[in-house]
Amino acid sequence: MSTAETMMSQMTQKGGFIAALDQSGGSTPGALKQYGIPESDYSGESEMFARMHEMRVRIITAPSFTGEKVIGAILFERTMDGDVKGEPVPAYLWRERGVVPFVKIDKGLEAEADGVQLMKPMPGLDELLERAVKLGVYGTKERSTIRLPSESGIRAIVQQQFAVAEQVRKHGLVPILEPEVLIKSPDKKACEQLLHDYVLEELQKLPEDARIMLKVTIPEVPDLYDDIARDPRMVRVVALSGGYPLDQACEKLRHNHRMLASFSRALIGDLRHQMDDAQFDATLGRTIDEVYDASVHKV
């Protein structure tokens, strides 16, 4: 099989989860602070992203971070363009770790309107997608958010997600659509039902050979997205942790039978800069085991 076919086989069939290592500008200071690096330890955006790259490299080079349980990883654009051990990060992930690389493509969120936050315009998206293809990236991820059960707002979110996904697919990449329902929504259940209905409606309009993925908040109604996951155009439905602590996110995930994890904060929350390599890998390994178990073993 070609590399693309092997990656597709892994993403459609293999048990495991996707690591979300794509914190960008706005979330980076908080992620570094949690990791044990305060803002006083770096000066300016360049140094900040350099420290973040060091953290991500430490994660992906840790012995426990392999394709045995981590089947994919979502990278920030700067991470995709960076190196690890003298090799481009996407190539290292696949060749050395057996982990399928994705890249986050959105440029952040618009101000909330109609109960949702649409994605900002993405100038230069085609150039980014061309670069991703050359670097051996398999797919992309694009995030927007939903706070209120507004029919017009959620429909706008879904239509924008599918429009960007179409642009991604034209480059031969597999898009992950991420319309996140905020866990602090005053009516999360109603938001999720509307999101489900509109995603299913748009999914059924796609050609039979289309391949996309969906990343959503773990739903209040278990298995809400099972029919979407069964559609042959849907490679996988994955779950974001959304601010739930790791144990709660894993417990909720176990009740969703066709859903894998794609955690960010919950995955790296216990890692600290001050740990020696053995402590770091042991901590990461325990979290990987817990997330893998929740992705693979259901109740």
Short mmCIF file of C-alpha atoms in Angstrom, two decimals:
data_model
loop_
_atom_site.label_atom_id
_atom_site.label_comp_id
_atom_site.label_asym_id
_atom_site.label_seq_id
_atom_site.Cartn_x
_atom_site.Cartn_y
_atom_site.Cartn_z
CA MET A 1 0.00 0.00 0.00
CA SER A 2 1.03 3.61 -0.54
CA THR A 3 1.71 5.84 2.47
CA ALA A 4 -1.66 7.57 1.97
CA GLU A 5 -3.45 4.20 1.87
CA THR A 6 -1.62 2.99 4.97
CA MET A 7 -2.53 6.17 6.85
CA MET A 8 -6.16 5.85 5.75
CA SER A 9 -6.25 2.24 6.90
CA GLN A 10 -4.89 3.25 10.31
CA MET A 11 -7.38 6.07 10.71
CA THR A 12 -10.39 3.99 9.67
CA GLN A 13 -9.62 0.70 11.39
CA LYS A 14 -7.10 0.94 14.21
CA GLY A 15 -8.07 1.32 17.84
CA GLY A 16 -6.56 4.24 19.69
CA PHE A 17 -6.94 8.01 19.87
CA ILE A 18 -5.73 11.28 18.36
CA ALA A 19 -3.48 13.56 20.41
CA ALA A 20 -4.38 17.25 19.96
CA LEU A 21 -1.06 19.14 20.19
CA ASP A 22 -2.32 22.25 18.42
CA GLN A 23 -2.54 25.01 21.03
CA SER A 24 -2.06 28.30 19.15
CA GLY A 25 -1.37 31.92 20.06
CA GLY A 26 -4.19 32.63 22.48
CA SER A 27 -4.00 29.36 24.42
CA THR A 28 -0.21 28.96 24.46
CA PRO A 29 0.62 31.08 27.58
CA GLY A 30 -1.90 29.12 29.65
CA ALA A 31 -0.62 25.78 28.36
CA LEU A 32 2.98 26.76 29.15
CA LYS A 33 2.02 28.00 32.61
CA GLN A 34 0.31 24.70 33.37
CA TYR A 35 3.44 22.94 32.11
CA GLY A 36 5.52 24.91 34.63
CA ILE A 37 6.86 27.71 32.41
CA PRO A 38 5.52 31.13 33.54
CA GLU A 39 5.34 34.11 31.18
CA SER A 40 8.35 35.63 32.96
CA ASP A 41 10.51 32.81 31.53
CA TYR A 42 10.21 34.04 27.94
CA SER A 43 9.97 37.33 26.07
CA GLY A 44 7.80 37.84 23.01
CA GLU A 45 5.90 35.55 20.70
CA SER A 46 8.98 33.97 19.11
CA GLU A 47 10.39 32.77 22.43
CA MET A 48 6.93 31.66 23.57
CA PHE A 49 6.45 29.44 20.52
CA ALA A 50 10.01 28.13 20.84
CA ARG A 51 9.25 26.94 24.39
CA MET A 52 5.99 25.41 23.18
CA HIS A 53 7.82 23.60 20.39
CA GLU A 54 10.27 22.19 22.95
CA MET A 55 7.32 20.84 24.95
CA ARG A 56 5.71 19.25 21.90
CA VAL A 57 8.98 17.68 20.79
CA ARG A 58 9.43 16.23 24.27
CA ILE A 59 5.97 14.68 24.02
CA ILE A 60 6.31 13.17 20.55
CA THR A 61 9.79 11.80 21.24
CA ALA A 62 8.78 10.20 24.55
CA PRO A 63 8.95 6.37 24.40
CA SER A 64 5.26 6.01 25.28
CA PHE A 65 4.09 8.24 22.40
CA THR A 66 3.76 5.75 19.54
CA GLY A 67 1.19 4.61 16.99
CA GLU A 68 0.42 1.58 19.13
CA LYS A 69 -2.11 3.70 21.02
CA VAL A 70 -1.78 7.23 19.57
CA ILE A 71 -2.99 6.74 16.01
CA GLY A 72 -2.86 10.44 15.03
CA ALA A 73 -1.66 13.84 16.21
CA ILE A 74 -2.99 17.33 15.39
CA LEU A 75 -0.22 19.91 15.05
CA PHE A 76 -0.15 23.70 15.22
CA GLU A 77 1.04 25.18 11.90
CA ARG A 78 4.38 26.27 13.40
CA THR A 79 4.91 22.76 14.74
CA MET A 80 4.20 21.28 11.32
CA ASP A 81 6.85 23.58 9.85
CA GLY A 82 9.37 22.74 12.58
CA ASP A 83 11.94 19.98 12.97
CA VAL A 84 12.56 17.19 15.44
CA LYS A 85 15.94 15.47 15.48
CA GLY A 86 16.75 17.09 12.14
CA GLU A 87 13.60 15.82 10.42
CA PRO A 88 10.34 17.66 9.61
CA VAL A 89 7.84 16.99 12.40
CA PRO A 90 5.17 15.30 10.19
CA ALA A 91 7.74 12.94 8.66
CA TYR A 92 9.18 12.10 12.08
CA LEU A 93 5.73 11.39 13.49
CA TRP A 94 4.88 8.93 10.74
CA ARG A 95 8.24 7.27 10.02
CA GLU A 96 9.60 7.07 13.56
CA ARG A 97 6.47 6.94 15.72
CA GLY A 98 3.78 5.49 13.43
CA VAL A 99 1.48 8.45 14.20
CA VAL A 100 -0.62 10.04 11.43
CA PRO A 101 -0.06 13.84 11.23
CA PHE A 102 -2.82 16.47 10.97
CA VAL A 103 -2.52 20.26 11.05
CA LYS A 104 -4.83 22.89 12.56
CA ILE A 105 -5.79 25.35 9.82
CA ASP A 106 -8.24 27.84 11.36
CA LYS A 107 -7.06 31.33 12.32
CA GLY A 108 -9.20 31.69 15.41
CA LEU A 109 -12.76 32.74 16.06
CA GLU A 110 -14.98 35.69 15.27
CA ALA A 111 -16.82 37.42 18.12
CA GLU A 112 -19.94 35.57 19.22
CA ALA A 113 -23.05 36.28 17.17
CA ASP A 114 -26.35 34.37 17.13
CA GLY A 115 -25.06 32.09 19.92
CA VAL A 116 -22.01 30.86 17.99
CA GLN A 117 -18.46 31.81 17.01
CA LEU A 118 -17.67 31.30 13.35
CA MET A 119 -14.11 30.86 12.11
CA LYS A 120 -12.21 33.96 11.01
CA PRO A 121 -11.26 34.24 7.33
CA MET A 122 -8.31 32.07 6.31
CA PRO A 123 -6.23 34.01 3.78
CA GLY A 124 -3.48 31.86 2.36
CA LEU A 125 -5.28 28.60 3.13
CA ASP A 126 -4.47 27.03 -0.23
CA GLU A 127 -0.76 27.79 0.28
CA LEU A 128 -0.88 26.21 3.74
CA LEU A 129 -2.62 23.13 2.36
CA GLU A 130 -0.05 22.80 -0.44
CA ARG A 131 2.75 22.99 2.15
CA ALA A 132 1.03 20.39 4.31
CA VAL A 133 0.77 17.98 1.38
CA LYS A 134 4.49 18.36 0.62
CA LEU A 135 5.33 17.67 4.27
CA GLY A 136 3.35 14.42 4.28
CA VAL A 137 0.40 15.60 6.37
CA TYR A 138 -2.72 13.41 6.17
CA GLY A 139 -5.43 15.82 7.24
CA THR A 140 -6.49 19.10 8.82
CA LYS A 141 -8.59 20.40 11.70
CA GLU A 142 -10.82 23.49 11.89
CA ARG A 143 -12.58 24.69 15.05
CA SER A 144 -15.61 26.87 15.70
CA THR A 145 -17.82 27.04 18.81
CA ILE A 146 -21.49 26.83 19.76
CA ARG A 147 -22.93 28.25 22.99
CA LEU A 148 -26.68 28.56 22.38
CA PRO A 149 -29.22 26.34 20.58
CA SER A 150 -29.80 28.81 17.76
CA GLU A 151 -31.00 27.06 14.60
CA SER A 152 -29.64 29.79 12.32
CA GLY A 153 -26.36 30.07 14.22
CA ILE A 154 -25.65 26.36 14.29
CA ARG A 155 -26.64 25.96 10.65
CA ALA A 156 -24.17 28.74 9.78
CA ILE A 157 -21.45 26.95 11.76
CA VAL A 158 -22.07 23.66 9.96
CA GLN A 159 -22.23 25.24 6.51
CA GLN A 160 -18.95 27.08 7.10
CA GLN A 161 -17.29 23.90 8.38
CA PHE A 162 -18.34 21.92 5.31
CA ALA A 163 -17.32 24.73 2.93
CA VAL A 164 -13.79 24.83 4.36
CA ALA A 165 -13.68 21.02 4.36
CA GLU A 166 -14.44 21.04 0.64
CA GLN A 167 -11.45 23.31 0.05
CA VAL A 168 -9.30 20.93 2.08
CA ARG A 169 -10.51 17.86 0.21
CA LYS A 170 -9.53 19.41 -3.12
CA HIS A 171 -5.91 19.14 -1.96
CA GLY A 172 -6.29 15.43 -1.20
CA LEU A 173 -6.31 15.95 2.56
CA VAL A 174 -8.85 14.59 5.06
CA PRO A 175 -10.52 17.41 7.04
CA ILE A 176 -11.57 17.13 10.67
CA LEU A 177 -14.59 19.38 11.20
CA GLU A 178 -14.70 20.63 14.80
CA PRO A 179 -17.92 22.47 15.69
CA GLU A 180 -17.42 22.48 19.47
CA VAL A 181 -20.46 22.77 21.73
CA LEU A 182 -19.14 24.54 24.83
CA ILE A 183 -19.56 22.45 27.97
CA LYS A 184 -20.80 25.56 29.80
CA SER A 185 -23.63 26.07 27.32
CA PRO A 186 -26.92 26.71 29.17
CA ASP A 187 -28.59 24.07 26.93
CA LYS A 188 -25.81 21.78 25.72
CA LYS A 189 -28.20 18.93 24.91
CA ALA A 190 -30.34 21.04 22.57
CA CYS A 191 -27.22 22.45 20.86
CA GLU A 192 -25.94 18.94 20.24
CA GLN A 193 -29.19 17.71 18.75
CA LEU A 194 -29.29 20.61 16.29
CA LEU A 195 -25.63 20.09 15.45
CA HIS A 196 -26.21 16.38 14.85
CA ASP A 197 -29.15 17.04 12.53
CA TYR A 198 -27.38 19.69 10.43
CA VAL A 199 -24.13 17.68 10.16
CA LEU A 200 -26.05 14.61 9.01
CA GLU A 201 -27.94 16.72 6.46
CA GLU A 202 -24.71 18.13 4.98
CA LEU A 203 -22.87 14.80 5.15
CA GLN A 204 -25.52 13.13 3.01
CA LYS A 205 -24.98 15.74 0.27
CA LEU A 206 -21.32 14.76 -0.17
CA PRO A 207 -20.23 12.45 -3.00
CA GLU A 208 -19.86 8.80 -2.06
CA ASP A 209 -16.06 8.93 -2.37
CA ALA A 210 -15.69 11.89 0.02
CA ARG A 211 -13.81 11.22 3.27
CA ILE A 212 -14.10 13.53 6.27
CA MET A 213 -13.88 13.35 10.06
CA LEU A 214 -15.89 15.00 12.83
CA LYS A 215 -14.60 16.21 16.20
CA VAL A 216 -17.28 17.07 18.75
CA THR A 217 -17.86 17.62 22.43
CA ILE A 218 -18.77 14.38 24.23
CA PRO A 219 -22.58 14.49 24.02
CA GLU A 220 -25.13 14.54 26.82
CA VAL A 221 -27.04 11.76 25.04
CA PRO A 222 -24.70 8.76 24.67
CA ASP A 223 -24.17 7.53 21.10
CA LEU A 224 -25.87 10.62 19.65
CA TYR A 225 -23.43 10.63 16.72
CA ASP A 226 -23.43 6.86 16.04
CA ASP A 227 -25.44 7.16 12.81
CA ILE A 228 -22.98 9.78 11.55
CA ALA A 229 -20.05 7.53 12.48
CA ARG A 230 -21.61 4.68 10.46
CA ASP A 231 -21.77 6.73 7.26
CA PRO A 232 -19.10 5.42 4.83
CA ARG A 233 -17.96 8.99 4.13
CA MET A 234 -17.09 9.49 7.80
CA VAL A 235 -13.57 8.21 8.55
CA ARG A 236 -13.99 8.62 12.32
CA VAL A 237 -15.94 10.62 14.88
CA VAL A 238 -13.65 11.81 17.67
CA ALA A 239 -14.24 13.65 20.93
CA LEU A 240 -12.60 16.74 22.39
CA SER A 241 -12.18 16.93 26.16
CA GLY A 242 -13.63 20.45 26.19
CA GLY A 243 -12.44 21.36 29.65
CA TYR A 244 -13.66 18.21 31.40
CA PRO A 245 -11.01 16.77 33.73
CA LEU A 246 -9.37 13.61 32.39
CA ASP A 247 -11.29 11.12 34.53
CA GLN A 248 -14.67 12.68 33.71
CA ALA A 249 -13.88 12.96 29.99
CA CYS A 250 -12.84 9.29 29.86
CA GLU A 251 -15.92 8.15 31.77
CA LYS A 252 -18.25 10.04 29.41
CA LEU A 253 -16.35 8.76 26.38
CA ARG A 254 -16.84 5.11 27.41
CA HIS A 255 -20.59 5.51 26.86
CA ASN A 256 -20.12 6.54 23.21
CA HIS A 257 -19.39 3.37 21.28
CA ARG A 258 -18.23 4.74 17.91
CA MET A 259 -16.21 7.64 19.25
CA LEU A 260 -12.47 7.94 19.89
CA ALA A 261 -10.73 10.58 21.99
CA SER A 262 -8.93 13.58 20.53
CA PHE A 263 -7.88 15.24 23.77
CA SER A 264 -5.64 18.26 24.32
CA ARG A 265 -5.77 19.75 27.82
CA ALA A 266 -6.85 16.46 29.38
CA LEU A 267 -3.94 14.65 27.70
CA ILE A 268 -1.08 16.93 28.74
CA GLY A 269 -2.50 18.41 31.96
CA ASP A 270 -0.25 16.41 34.32
CA LEU A 271 3.01 17.01 32.44
CA ARG A 272 5.54 19.41 33.97
CA HIS A 273 8.68 21.02 32.57
CA GLN A 274 10.58 20.21 35.77
CA MET A 275 10.10 16.41 35.45
CA ASP A 276 13.10 14.34 34.45
CA ASP A 277 12.68 12.22 31.32
CA ALA A 278 11.67 9.08 33.21
CA GLN A 279 9.00 10.92 35.24
CA PHE A 280 7.76 12.70 32.14
CA ASP A 281 7.35 9.52 30.13
CA ALA A 282 5.78 7.62 33.03
CA THR A 283 3.20 10.40 33.52
CA LEU A 284 2.48 10.67 29.80
CA GLY A 285 2.28 6.89 29.51
CA ARG A 286 -0.31 6.61 32.28
CA THR A 287 -2.48 9.25 30.61
CA ILE A 288 -2.09 7.61 27.19
CA ASP A 289 -3.18 4.28 28.70
CA GLU A 290 -6.25 5.87 30.32
CA VAL A 291 -7.34 7.71 27.17
CA TYR A 292 -6.68 4.65 24.99
CA ASP A 293 -8.74 2.46 27.32
CA ALA A 294 -11.69 4.88 27.18
CA SER A 295 -11.46 5.02 23.37
CA VAL A 296 -11.30 1.27 22.89
CA HIS A 297 -13.21 -0.27 25.80
CA LYS A 298 -16.84 0.78 26.09
CA VAL A 299 -19.54 0.13 28.66
#
